[in-house]
Short mmCIF file of C-alpha atoms in Angstrom, two decimals:
data_model
loop_
_atom_site.label_atom_id
_atom_site.label_comp_id
_atom_site.label_asym_id
_atom_site.label_seq_id
_atom_site.Cartn_x
_atom_site.Cartn_y
_atom_site.Cartn_z
CA MET T 1 -0.19 -0.09 -0.02
CA GLY T 2 1.29 3.47 -0.57
CA ASP T 3 1.36 6.36 1.70
CA ARG T 4 -1.71 7.83 0.63
CA GLY T 5 -3.53 4.33 1.37
CA ASN T 6 -2.33 4.04 4.51
CA VAL T 7 -3.52 8.00 5.23
CA LEU T 8 -7.01 6.15 4.01
CA GLU T 9 -7.03 3.06 5.88
CA LEU T 10 -6.17 5.43 8.88
CA VAL T 11 -8.85 7.75 8.77
CA MET T 12 -11.51 5.01 8.01
CA ARG T 13 -10.32 3.12 11.01
CA GLU T 14 -10.38 6.45 13.09
CA THR T 15 -14.09 7.37 11.81
CA GLY T 16 -15.65 3.87 11.66
CA THR T 17 -16.08 4.30 8.09
CA SER T 18 -16.73 0.73 6.04
CA GLN T 19 -15.94 0.38 2.28
CA SER T 20 -19.38 0.23 1.48
CA GLU T 21 -20.39 3.43 3.49
CA LEU T 22 -17.57 5.59 1.86
CA SER T 23 -18.65 4.28 -1.47
CA ARG T 24 -22.12 5.51 -0.68
CA LEU T 25 -20.93 8.92 0.37
CA SER T 26 -18.20 9.52 -1.96
CA GLY T 27 -19.86 7.75 -4.93
CA VAL T 28 -16.63 6.02 -5.80
CA HIS T 29 -17.08 2.28 -6.71
CA GLN T 30 -16.15 0.21 -3.55
CA PRO T 31 -13.81 -2.24 -5.39
CA SER T 32 -11.90 0.82 -6.65
CA ILE T 33 -11.62 1.87 -2.50
CA SER T 34 -10.43 -1.58 -2.25
CA GLN T 35 -7.64 -1.24 -5.02
CA PHE T 36 -6.53 1.76 -3.17
CA LEU T 37 -6.30 0.61 0.33
CA SER T 38 -4.34 -2.89 -1.07
CA GLY T 39 -2.19 -0.59 -3.21
CA ARG T 40 -3.11 -2.21 -6.29
CA VAL T 41 -4.21 0.90 -7.63
CA ASP T 42 -2.17 4.63 -6.82
CA LEU T 43 -4.28 7.13 -5.02
CA SER T 44 -3.94 10.78 -6.28
CA ASP T 45 -3.67 13.58 -3.65
CA GLU T 46 -7.02 14.80 -5.20
CA GLN T 47 -8.88 11.71 -4.74
CA LEU T 48 -7.89 11.07 -1.30
CA ASP T 49 -8.81 14.47 -0.30
CA ARG T 50 -12.23 13.96 -2.04
CA LEU T 51 -12.40 10.55 0.05
CA LEU T 52 -11.37 12.32 3.26
CA SER T 53 -14.06 15.08 3.18
CA CYS T 54 -16.68 12.31 3.39
CA MET T 55 -15.27 11.53 6.84
CA GLY T 56 -14.74 15.14 8.05
CA ARG T 57 -11.26 15.40 7.24
CA ARG T 58 -9.08 17.26 4.64
CA LEU T 59 -5.53 16.51 3.39
CA GLU T 60 -2.95 19.12 4.15
CA VAL T 61 0.22 18.40 1.84
CA VAL T 62 3.20 20.20 3.40
CA ARG T 63 6.28 21.64 1.53
CA SER T 64 9.63 20.45 2.86
CA VAL T 65 13.00 19.70 1.56
CA VAL T 66 14.28 16.34 2.46
CA ARG T 67 16.97 13.91 1.65
CA PRO T 68 15.33 10.98 0.37
CA GLU T 69 15.99 7.49 1.73
CA LEU T 70 17.38 5.81 -0.94
CA THR T 71 19.20 2.20 -0.92
CA ARG T 72 23.14 2.38 -1.58
CA SER T 73 22.22 0.88 -5.12
CA GLU T 74 19.69 3.47 -5.75
CA ARG T 75 22.24 6.42 -5.06
CA ARG T 76 24.96 4.64 -7.06
CA SER T 77 22.68 4.80 -9.97
CA TRP T 78 21.70 8.47 -9.46
CA LEU T 79 25.35 9.62 -9.11
CA LEU T 80 26.11 7.66 -12.44
CA HIS T 81 23.20 9.05 -14.41
CA ARG T 82 23.93 12.86 -12.79
CA ARG T 83 27.30 12.30 -14.33
CA ILE T 84 25.77 11.29 -17.61
CA SER T 85 23.25 14.44 -17.68
CA SER T 86 25.69 16.80 -16.90
CA ARG T 87 27.43 15.82 -20.48
CA LEU T 88 24.06 15.73 -22.06
CA THR T 89 23.58 18.54 -24.84
CA ARG T 90 21.84 18.45 -28.24
CA GLU T 91 24.93 18.22 -29.67
CA THR T 92 26.47 15.29 -27.48
CA LEU T 93 22.97 13.58 -27.62
CA GLU T 94 23.41 13.11 -31.25
CA VAL T 95 26.59 11.79 -31.18
CA LEU T 96 25.90 9.29 -28.29
CA GLU T 97 22.14 8.57 -29.56
CA PRO T 98 23.26 5.37 -31.59
CA VAL T 99 24.83 3.68 -28.47
CA ILE T 100 22.10 4.69 -26.45
CA GLN T 101 19.42 2.89 -29.32
CA GLY T 102 21.77 -0.10 -29.33
CA ASN T 103 21.09 -0.46 -25.68
CA LEU T 104 17.33 0.27 -25.96
CA SER T 105 17.54 -2.57 -28.56
CA ARG T 106 19.24 -4.93 -25.83
CA LEU T 107 16.83 -4.25 -23.13
CA HIS T 108 13.61 -4.64 -25.02
CA ARG T 109 14.77 -7.98 -25.92
CA GLY T 110 15.73 -8.97 -22.11
CA VAL T 111 13.33 -7.10 -20.17
CA THR T 112 9.90 -8.32 -19.18
CA GLY T 113 6.86 -7.32 -17.08
CA GLU T 114 5.79 -3.74 -15.81
CA PRO T 115 6.46 -1.11 -15.20
CA HIS T 116 10.14 -2.28 -16.69
CA GLU T 117 8.70 -2.47 -19.94
CA ARG T 118 6.51 0.59 -20.21
CA ASN T 119 9.72 2.71 -18.96
CA LEU T 120 11.81 1.31 -21.36
CA HIS T 121 8.88 2.59 -24.18
CA ARG T 122 9.36 5.64 -22.18
CA TRP T 123 12.92 5.93 -22.55
CA GLN T 124 12.53 5.12 -26.18
CA VAL T 125 10.16 8.10 -26.76
CA LEU T 126 12.72 10.29 -24.61
CA VAL T 127 15.48 9.30 -26.84
CA ASP T 128 13.60 9.05 -30.21
CA THR T 129 12.28 12.96 -29.95
CA ARG T 130 15.59 13.87 -28.43
CA ASP T 131 13.75 15.18 -25.60
CA LEU T 132 16.79 16.62 -23.70
CA PRO T 133 14.89 18.15 -20.67
CA GLY T 134 12.71 14.85 -20.22
CA LEU T 135 16.20 12.70 -20.37
CA LYS T 136 17.55 14.86 -17.74
CA ARG T 137 14.80 14.73 -15.62
CA VAL T 138 14.62 10.88 -15.50
CA SER T 139 18.13 10.84 -14.95
CA THR T 140 18.55 12.97 -11.95
CA GLY T 141 15.08 12.75 -10.52
CA LEU T 142 14.82 11.28 -7.08
CA ASP T 143 11.04 10.36 -7.15
CA ARG T 144 10.00 6.55 -7.40
CA ASP T 145 9.28 6.97 -10.85
CA SER T 146 12.62 8.24 -12.05
CA ILE T 147 14.19 5.65 -9.73
CA GLU T 148 12.36 3.11 -11.30
CA MET T 149 12.94 4.46 -14.89
CA ARG T 150 16.94 4.25 -14.44
CA GLU T 151 16.45 0.36 -13.40
CA VAL T 152 16.09 -0.03 -17.30
CA SER T 153 18.17 2.71 -18.24
CA PRO T 154 20.01 2.81 -21.50
CA MET T 155 22.82 4.95 -20.76
CA ARG T 156 25.56 2.34 -20.59
CA GLY T 157 28.73 2.76 -22.27
CA LEU T 158 28.80 6.62 -22.14
CA LEU T 159 31.18 7.00 -19.22
CA SER T 160 34.79 5.89 -19.29
CA GLU T 161 35.77 3.23 -16.28
CA GLN T 162 38.03 6.14 -14.80
CA GLU T 163 34.82 8.41 -14.52
CA ARG T 164 32.85 5.54 -13.29
CA SER T 165 35.52 4.68 -10.65
CA GLU T 166 35.17 8.25 -9.69
CA VAL T 167 31.29 8.61 -9.22
CA LEU T 168 31.39 5.12 -7.23
CA ALA T 169 33.88 6.55 -5.03
CA GLN T 170 31.59 9.30 -3.96
CA VAL T 171 28.97 6.61 -2.66
CA GLY T 172 30.77 5.48 0.33
CA MET N 1 12.27 -22.63 -12.40
CA GLU N 2 13.93 -19.74 -14.64
CA GLU N 3 12.45 -21.21 -17.91
CA GLU N 4 9.02 -21.63 -15.88
CA LEU N 5 8.57 -17.74 -15.34
CA PRO N 6 5.48 -16.41 -16.65
CA ALA N 7 6.44 -13.35 -18.78
CA ALA N 8 4.10 -10.90 -16.30
CA ALA N 9 6.87 -11.63 -13.73
CA THR N 10 8.94 -8.56 -13.78
CA MET N 11 12.55 -9.03 -14.91
CA SER N 12 15.25 -6.40 -15.32
CA MET N 13 18.79 -7.09 -16.47
CA GLU N 14 20.28 -6.86 -12.92
CA VAL N 15 20.89 -9.64 -10.72
CA ASP N 16 21.29 -8.68 -6.93
CA ILE N 17 23.96 -10.82 -4.87
CA LEU N 18 24.47 -10.69 -1.12
CA PRO N 19 27.75 -11.73 -0.24
CA ILE N 20 27.83 -14.29 2.91
CA ALA N 21 30.40 -12.88 5.22
CA ALA N 22 31.33 -12.69 9.00
CA ASP N 23 29.91 -9.03 9.79
CA ASN N 24 28.03 -6.62 8.26
CA ASP N 25 30.86 -4.14 7.36
CA GLU N 26 32.52 -6.99 5.61
CA THR N 27 29.29 -7.79 3.76
CA ALA N 28 29.57 -3.87 2.61
CA ARG N 29 32.84 -4.03 1.57
CA LEU N 30 32.33 -7.23 -0.71
CA ALA N 31 28.96 -5.75 -1.98
CA ASP N 32 31.17 -2.51 -3.05
CA LEU N 33 33.80 -4.63 -4.49
CA ILE N 34 31.14 -6.55 -6.80
CA GLU N 35 29.37 -3.28 -7.65
CA GLY N 36 32.58 -2.10 -8.73
CA VAL N 37 33.79 -4.91 -11.03
CA ALA N 38 30.28 -5.92 -12.08
CA GLY N 39 27.79 -3.36 -11.12
CA GLU N 40 25.64 -0.84 -13.51
CA PHE N 41 27.57 0.42 -16.50
CA SER N 42 31.11 -1.95 -15.87
CA PRO N 43 32.97 -3.61 -18.60
CA PHE N 44 31.23 -6.74 -17.38
CA GLU N 45 27.75 -5.35 -17.88
CA ASP N 46 29.18 -4.57 -21.45
CA LEU N 47 30.65 -7.98 -22.15
CA HIS N 48 27.53 -9.93 -20.59
CA GLY N 49 24.33 -7.75 -21.16
CA PHE N 50 23.58 -7.82 -17.33
CA SER N 51 24.97 -6.36 -14.22
CA ILE N 52 25.53 -7.49 -10.67
CA ASP N 53 23.88 -5.41 -7.98
CA GLY N 54 25.96 -5.89 -4.69
CA VAL N 55 23.22 -5.75 -1.86
CA TYR N 56 23.44 -5.28 2.16
CA LEU N 57 21.38 -7.48 4.47
CA GLN N 58 19.31 -4.42 5.18
CA THR N 59 18.42 -3.93 1.46
CA SER N 60 15.44 -6.59 2.00
CA VAL N 61 12.93 -7.62 4.54
CA LEU N 62 13.39 -11.29 5.23
CA PRO N 63 11.13 -13.79 7.19
CA SER N 64 12.94 -15.70 10.30
CA GLY N 65 14.82 -18.64 8.89
CA TRP N 66 15.33 -17.48 5.38
CA ARG N 67 19.12 -18.73 5.97
CA ASP N 68 18.00 -22.29 6.62
CA ARG N 69 16.06 -22.30 3.47
CA LEU N 70 18.39 -20.90 0.78
CA VAL N 71 18.76 -23.42 -2.16
CA PRO N 72 21.67 -24.13 -3.82
CA VAL N 73 22.26 -23.85 -7.31
CA THR N 74 25.36 -25.55 -9.20
CA ASN N 75 25.58 -26.30 -12.50
CA ALA N 76 27.35 -25.09 -15.89
CA ASN N 77 26.31 -21.82 -15.71
CA THR N 78 27.81 -21.17 -12.34
CA ALA N 79 31.08 -22.77 -13.62
CA ALA N 80 34.49 -20.94 -14.06
CA PRO N 81 35.01 -19.96 -17.40
CA GLY N 82 37.36 -23.10 -18.33
CA GLY N 83 34.20 -25.31 -16.87
CA ASP N 84 35.76 -26.07 -13.48
CA PRO N 85 35.26 -25.67 -10.61
CA GLN N 86 31.52 -25.37 -10.49
CA PHE N 87 30.75 -22.68 -7.89
CA THR N 88 27.77 -22.95 -5.81
CA GLY N 89 25.21 -19.90 -5.61
CA TRP N 90 22.47 -20.11 -3.16
CA CYS N 91 19.34 -18.29 -3.88
CA LEU N 92 16.23 -17.30 -1.73
CA ASP N 93 13.82 -19.75 -1.30
CA LYS N 94 10.57 -18.76 -3.80
CA GLU N 95 8.49 -17.88 -0.71
CA ASP N 96 10.94 -16.23 0.96
CA LEU N 97 11.78 -14.27 -2.17
CA CYS N 98 7.90 -13.23 -2.30
CA VAL N 99 7.73 -11.85 1.45
CA ALA N 100 10.59 -9.61 0.61
CA LYS N 101 8.79 -8.48 -2.65
CA LEU N 102 5.36 -8.13 -0.75
CA CYS N 103 7.23 -5.87 2.00
CA ALA N 104 8.48 -3.51 -0.73
CA LEU N 105 4.89 -3.63 -2.52
CA ARG N 106 6.01 -1.67 -5.47
CA GLU N 107 4.16 -2.19 -8.47
CA LYS N 108 6.85 -4.66 -10.14
CA ASP N 109 6.65 -6.49 -6.71
CA ARG N 110 3.05 -6.78 -6.74
CA ASN N 111 3.21 -7.91 -10.67
CA PHE N 112 6.11 -10.16 -9.79
CA VAL N 113 4.37 -12.02 -6.82
CA ALA N 114 0.71 -11.78 -8.56
CA ALA N 115 2.22 -13.59 -11.84
CA LEU N 116 3.91 -16.33 -9.59
CA VAL N 117 0.39 -16.80 -7.64
CA ARG N 118 -1.22 -16.93 -10.98
CA ALA N 119 1.25 -19.77 -12.46
CA ASP N 120 0.99 -21.85 -9.32
CA LEU N 121 4.38 -21.41 -8.57
CA VAL N 122 4.11 -20.30 -4.81
CA ASP N 123 2.17 -21.66 -1.89
CA THR N 124 0.28 -18.33 -0.70
CA HIS N 125 -0.25 -19.94 2.31
CA VAL N 126 3.32 -20.46 3.20
CA ILE N 127 3.85 -16.69 2.26
CA LEU N 128 1.07 -15.84 4.88
CA GLY N 129 2.77 -17.58 7.41
CA ARG N 130 5.95 -16.47 6.79
CA LEU N 131 5.12 -12.93 6.78
CA ALA N 132 3.87 -13.37 10.48
CA THR N 133 7.63 -14.36 11.21
CA LEU N 134 8.58 -10.69 10.41
CA ASP N 135 10.57 -8.83 13.08
CA PRO N 136 7.84 -6.54 14.85
CA ASP N 137 9.90 -3.60 13.29
CA HIS N 138 8.42 -4.54 10.10
CA ALA N 139 4.42 -5.35 11.16
CA ARG N 140 3.48 -2.24 9.10
CA ALA N 141 4.85 -3.76 5.86
CA ALA N 142 3.77 -7.24 7.10
CA SER N 143 -0.12 -6.23 7.59
CA SER N 144 0.17 -4.15 3.88
CA ALA N 145 1.58 -7.27 2.48
CA HIS N 146 -0.78 -9.54 4.10
CA ARG N 147 -4.09 -7.46 3.03
CA TRP N 148 -2.86 -7.28 -0.58
CA LEU N 149 -2.10 -11.14 -0.88
CA THR N 150 -5.09 -12.05 0.99
CA SER N 151 -7.48 -9.80 -1.69
CA LEU N 152 -5.34 -11.01 -4.33
CA HIS N 153 -6.03 -14.91 -3.17
CA ARG N 154 -9.97 -14.03 -3.10
CA ARG N 155 -9.49 -13.02 -6.43
CA GLU N 156 -7.84 -15.91 -8.03
#
């Protein structure tokens, strides 16, 4: 279950609201509520606020700067992609594209299941359209979506072994 | 089992390896060593088409007794380049793997477990039983995992 699903479950428990009752109050189908609670379907802030309102609560989203909790592996991957991002320009992207396209072809053959196949398709679109801001966003992002995009990254072969070693030395 | 995996079982081009060592510091040192040699964007990945991620004990939440259920794998694929010796890789028991995935419960984890359940490759009741053995620090993750798996089981 995602964080929003946990909030929904907490308020339902606090207010003694059943899934069927919340469905009647909100007009959201009960199976959808069940899927939000089980984590099978993602719940947006807007949807959560709507459901909480039916139980006399509002959602307040607080803006704050935090250091994300990354596994060592996720941090390594972020640092490597950040280094690659720093050298990506319109000109270098054009030169590097054959390598990236080759990587994409190999990944298409070896990767299965979702969200990997969907994310691979998204990389393909970013590269095909030479969407430089988009490529930099998924290369440097620390949101879960960007972290999962990098799990099927086509950016290998773009750093020398020395550059890679320098980046890995920063992790420790 | 690798050949039996359904296509919906999520698979990337990365293998997680946990070095078995005397203490956590040594495990971390070896994991970093593995990453340096065969990790993401390494020459090893260029050569073989997949990378090896050196992971630590804290990377996954595992049920009590997982070490006693490790499955040895020794075959031509685990051999040195000359064919000898054949090394032994110790793999997580499949239901223990599902527990670890369900405690993370990301989309890829849910899809992986659902695919294995649908293909009848894992025993749901065993997974539920092992979720109950998790350390109390992981009670919330275990509860979410239990609820998700029960809900999946009812639909199957």
